[in-house]
Amino acid sequence: MPALPLRNVLAEHVGGYVKMDCIVTRVQSVKPKVRVMVYECGACGAEIFKMVEGDSFMPVVECSSQVCKTNKTGGRISAQVKRSKMVKFQEVRVQEPAHQVPIG
């Protein structure tokens, strides 16, 4: 596979492997990133699953189960990190080498 110039890396390459001709300027350490967060209600025991799209999410603050709605208790929600779905995430910042930058 030939190395692509950084300007030729397009949206169609996202999610796959690409060999690029570029300069790495910053590499962050590998961290967990939440995909599905699991919450448990202390009042009714219901499990609430929240899909996480993007880089940030708003945590669930109130139980949405029918039991808590009927009783109007609004049970305490606690995050169940061990039962949540995480993926490994690492951010790498790159820039074009000087010989690839267009003149002008």
PDB file of C-alpha atoms in Angstrom:
ATOM      1  CA  MET A   1       0.000   0.000   0.000  1.00  0.00           C
ATOM      2  CA  PRO A   2       1.543   3.327  -1.005  1.00  0.00           C
ATOM      3  CA  ALA A   3       1.647   6.205   1.473  1.00  0.00           C
ATOM      4  CA  LEU A   4      -1.002   8.868   0.869  1.00  0.00           C
ATOM      5  CA  PRO A   5      -0.240  12.571   1.190  1.00  0.00           C
ATOM      6  CA  LEU A   6      -2.143  13.998   4.173  1.00  0.00           C
ATOM      7  CA  ARG A   7      -4.347  16.132   1.868  1.00  0.00           C
ATOM      8  CA  ASN A   8      -5.573  12.980   0.131  1.00  0.00           C
ATOM      9  CA  VAL A   9      -6.846  11.296   3.317  1.00  0.00           C
ATOM     10  CA  LEU A  10     -10.630  11.596   2.995  1.00  0.00           C
ATOM     11  CA  ALA A  11     -13.756  10.701   4.959  1.00  0.00           C
ATOM     12  CA  GLU A  12     -13.886   7.332   3.199  1.00  0.00           C
ATOM     13  CA  HIS A  13     -10.653   6.384   4.998  1.00  0.00           C
ATOM     14  CA  VAL A  14     -12.108   6.930   8.494  1.00  0.00           C
ATOM     15  CA  GLY A  15     -12.474   3.686  10.426  1.00  0.00           C
ATOM     16  CA  GLY A  16      -9.791   1.874   8.477  1.00  0.00           C
ATOM     17  CA  TYR A  17      -6.033   1.687   8.234  1.00  0.00           C
ATOM     18  CA  VAL A  18      -4.241   4.263   6.120  1.00  0.00           C
ATOM     19  CA  LYS A  19      -0.561   4.713   5.423  1.00  0.00           C
ATOM     20  CA  MET A  20       0.147   8.466   5.399  1.00  0.00           C
ATOM     21  CA  ASP A  21       3.138  10.612   4.608  1.00  0.00           C
ATOM     22  CA  CYS A  22       3.021  13.115   7.492  1.00  0.00           C
ATOM     23  CA  ILE A  23       4.759  14.416  10.604  1.00  0.00           C
ATOM     24  CA  VAL A  24       3.398  13.258  13.985  1.00  0.00           C
ATOM     25  CA  THR A  25       3.183  16.285  16.302  1.00  0.00           C
ATOM     26  CA  ARG A  26       1.412  14.810  19.336  1.00  0.00           C
ATOM     27  CA  VAL A  27       0.372  11.372  20.591  1.00  0.00           C
ATOM     28  CA  GLN A  28      -1.903  10.926  23.591  1.00  0.00           C
ATOM     29  CA  SER A  29      -1.881   7.854  25.777  1.00  0.00           C
ATOM     30  CA  VAL A  30      -4.443   5.097  25.208  1.00  0.00           C
ATOM     31  CA  LYS A  31      -7.594   5.741  27.267  1.00  0.00           C
ATOM     32  CA  PRO A  32     -10.952   4.029  27.612  1.00  0.00           C
ATOM     33  CA  LYS A  33     -13.856   5.652  25.764  1.00  0.00           C
ATOM     34  CA  VAL A  34     -17.450   4.901  26.743  1.00  0.00           C
ATOM     35  CA  ARG A  35     -19.754   3.469  24.052  1.00  0.00           C
ATOM     36  CA  VAL A  36     -22.634   2.256  26.259  1.00  0.00           C
ATOM     37  CA  MET A  37     -23.043   3.474  29.850  1.00  0.00           C
ATOM     38  CA  VAL A  38     -25.047   1.321  32.272  1.00  0.00           C
ATOM     39  CA  TYR A  39     -26.910   2.884  35.198  1.00  0.00           C
ATOM     40  CA  GLU A  40     -28.827   1.158  37.991  1.00  0.00           C
ATOM     41  CA  CYS A  41     -31.724   2.619  39.987  1.00  0.00           C
ATOM     42  CA  GLY A  42     -31.403   2.254  43.751  1.00  0.00           C
ATOM     43  CA  ALA A  43     -35.188   2.377  44.286  1.00  0.00           C
ATOM     44  CA  CYS A  44     -36.544  -0.109  41.728  1.00  0.00           C
ATOM     45  CA  GLY A  45     -33.367  -1.892  40.556  1.00  0.00           C
ATOM     46  CA  ALA A  46     -33.974  -1.074  36.884  1.00  0.00           C
ATOM     47  CA  GLU A  47     -31.009  -0.986  34.519  1.00  0.00           C
ATOM     48  CA  ILE A  48     -30.765   1.953  32.142  1.00  0.00           C
ATOM     49  CA  PHE A  49     -28.519   1.727  29.072  1.00  0.00           C
ATOM     50  CA  LYS A  50     -27.373   4.958  27.421  1.00  0.00           C
ATOM     51  CA  MET A  51     -25.577   4.961  24.073  1.00  0.00           C
ATOM     52  CA  VAL A  52     -22.745   7.482  23.922  1.00  0.00           C
ATOM     53  CA  GLU A  53     -22.179   9.160  20.565  1.00  0.00           C
ATOM     54  CA  GLY A  54     -19.286  11.565  20.099  1.00  0.00           C
ATOM     55  CA  ASP A  55     -16.814  12.820  22.670  1.00  0.00           C
ATOM     56  CA  SER A  56     -19.144  13.894  25.475  1.00  0.00           C
ATOM     57  CA  PHE A  57     -22.428  12.795  26.988  1.00  0.00           C
ATOM     58  CA  MET A  58     -24.868  13.916  29.648  1.00  0.00           C
ATOM     59  CA  PRO A  59     -25.222  11.368  32.463  1.00  0.00           C
ATOM     60  CA  VAL A  60     -28.646  10.069  33.436  1.00  0.00           C
ATOM     61  CA  VAL A  61     -29.835  11.797  36.628  1.00  0.00           C
ATOM     62  CA  GLU A  62     -33.315  10.333  37.104  1.00  0.00           C
ATOM     63  CA  CYS A  63     -34.754   6.839  36.726  1.00  0.00           C
ATOM     64  CA  SER A  64     -36.982   6.507  33.683  1.00  0.00           C
ATOM     65  CA  SER A  65     -38.542   3.128  34.578  1.00  0.00           C
ATOM     66  CA  GLN A  66     -42.310   2.755  34.753  1.00  0.00           C
ATOM     67  CA  VAL A  67     -42.120   1.744  38.455  1.00  0.00           C
ATOM     68  CA  CYS A  68     -40.403   4.985  39.489  1.00  0.00           C
ATOM     69  CA  LYS A  69     -42.704   7.062  37.252  1.00  0.00           C
ATOM     70  CA  THR A  70     -45.801   5.450  38.810  1.00  0.00           C
ATOM     71  CA  ASN A  71     -44.528   5.895  42.378  1.00  0.00           C
ATOM     72  CA  LYS A  72     -43.045   9.315  41.564  1.00  0.00           C
ATOM     73  CA  THR A  73     -39.947   8.348  43.545  1.00  0.00           C
ATOM     74  CA  GLY A  74     -37.249   9.342  41.041  1.00  0.00           C
ATOM     75  CA  GLY A  75     -34.810   6.741  42.367  1.00  0.00           C
ATOM     76  CA  ARG A  76     -31.118   7.351  42.815  1.00  0.00           C
ATOM     77  CA  ILE A  77     -29.115   6.432  39.752  1.00  0.00           C
ATOM     78  CA  SER A  78     -25.613   4.999  40.058  1.00  0.00           C
ATOM     79  CA  ALA A  79     -23.242   4.354  37.167  1.00  0.00           C
ATOM     80  CA  GLN A  80     -22.148   0.752  36.731  1.00  0.00           C
ATOM     81  CA  VAL A  81     -18.735   1.266  35.121  1.00  0.00           C
ATOM     82  CA  LYS A  82     -17.727  -2.418  35.128  1.00  0.00           C
ATOM     83  CA  ARG A  83     -20.869  -3.369  33.175  1.00  0.00           C
ATOM     84  CA  SER A  84     -20.515  -0.491  30.697  1.00  0.00           C
ATOM     85  CA  LYS A  85     -19.031  -0.972  27.216  1.00  0.00           C
ATOM     86  CA  MET A  86     -15.667   0.727  26.704  1.00  0.00           C
ATOM     87  CA  VAL A  87     -13.291   0.818  23.746  1.00  0.00           C
ATOM     88  CA  LYS A  88      -9.623   1.793  23.579  1.00  0.00           C
ATOM     89  CA  PHE A  89      -9.102   5.316  22.261  1.00  0.00           C
ATOM     90  CA  GLN A  90      -5.973   7.210  21.273  1.00  0.00           C
ATOM     91  CA  GLU A  91      -5.627  10.558  19.556  1.00  0.00           C
ATOM     92  CA  VAL A  92      -2.704  11.287  17.235  1.00  0.00           C
ATOM     93  CA  ARG A  93      -2.139  14.755  15.749  1.00  0.00           C
ATOM     94  CA  VAL A  94      -0.309  15.061  12.465  1.00  0.00           C
ATOM     95  CA  GLN A  95       0.698  17.767  10.011  1.00  0.00           C
ATOM     96  CA  GLU A  96       1.874  17.940   6.421  1.00  0.00           C
ATOM     97  CA  PRO A  97       5.590  17.807   5.753  1.00  0.00           C
ATOM     98  CA  ALA A  98       7.028  21.044   4.326  1.00  0.00           C
ATOM     99  CA  HIS A  99       7.608  19.553   0.860  1.00  0.00           C
ATOM    100  CA  GLN A 100       3.870  18.787   0.480  1.00  0.00           C
ATOM    101  CA  VAL A 101       2.537  22.237   1.407  1.00  0.00           C
ATOM    102  CA  PRO A 102       1.460  24.101  -1.752  1.00  0.00           C
ATOM    103  CA  ILE A 103       3.233  27.350  -2.563  1.00  0.00           C
ATOM    104  CA  GLY A 104       1.193  30.491  -2.045  1.00  0.00           C
TER     105      GLY A 104
END
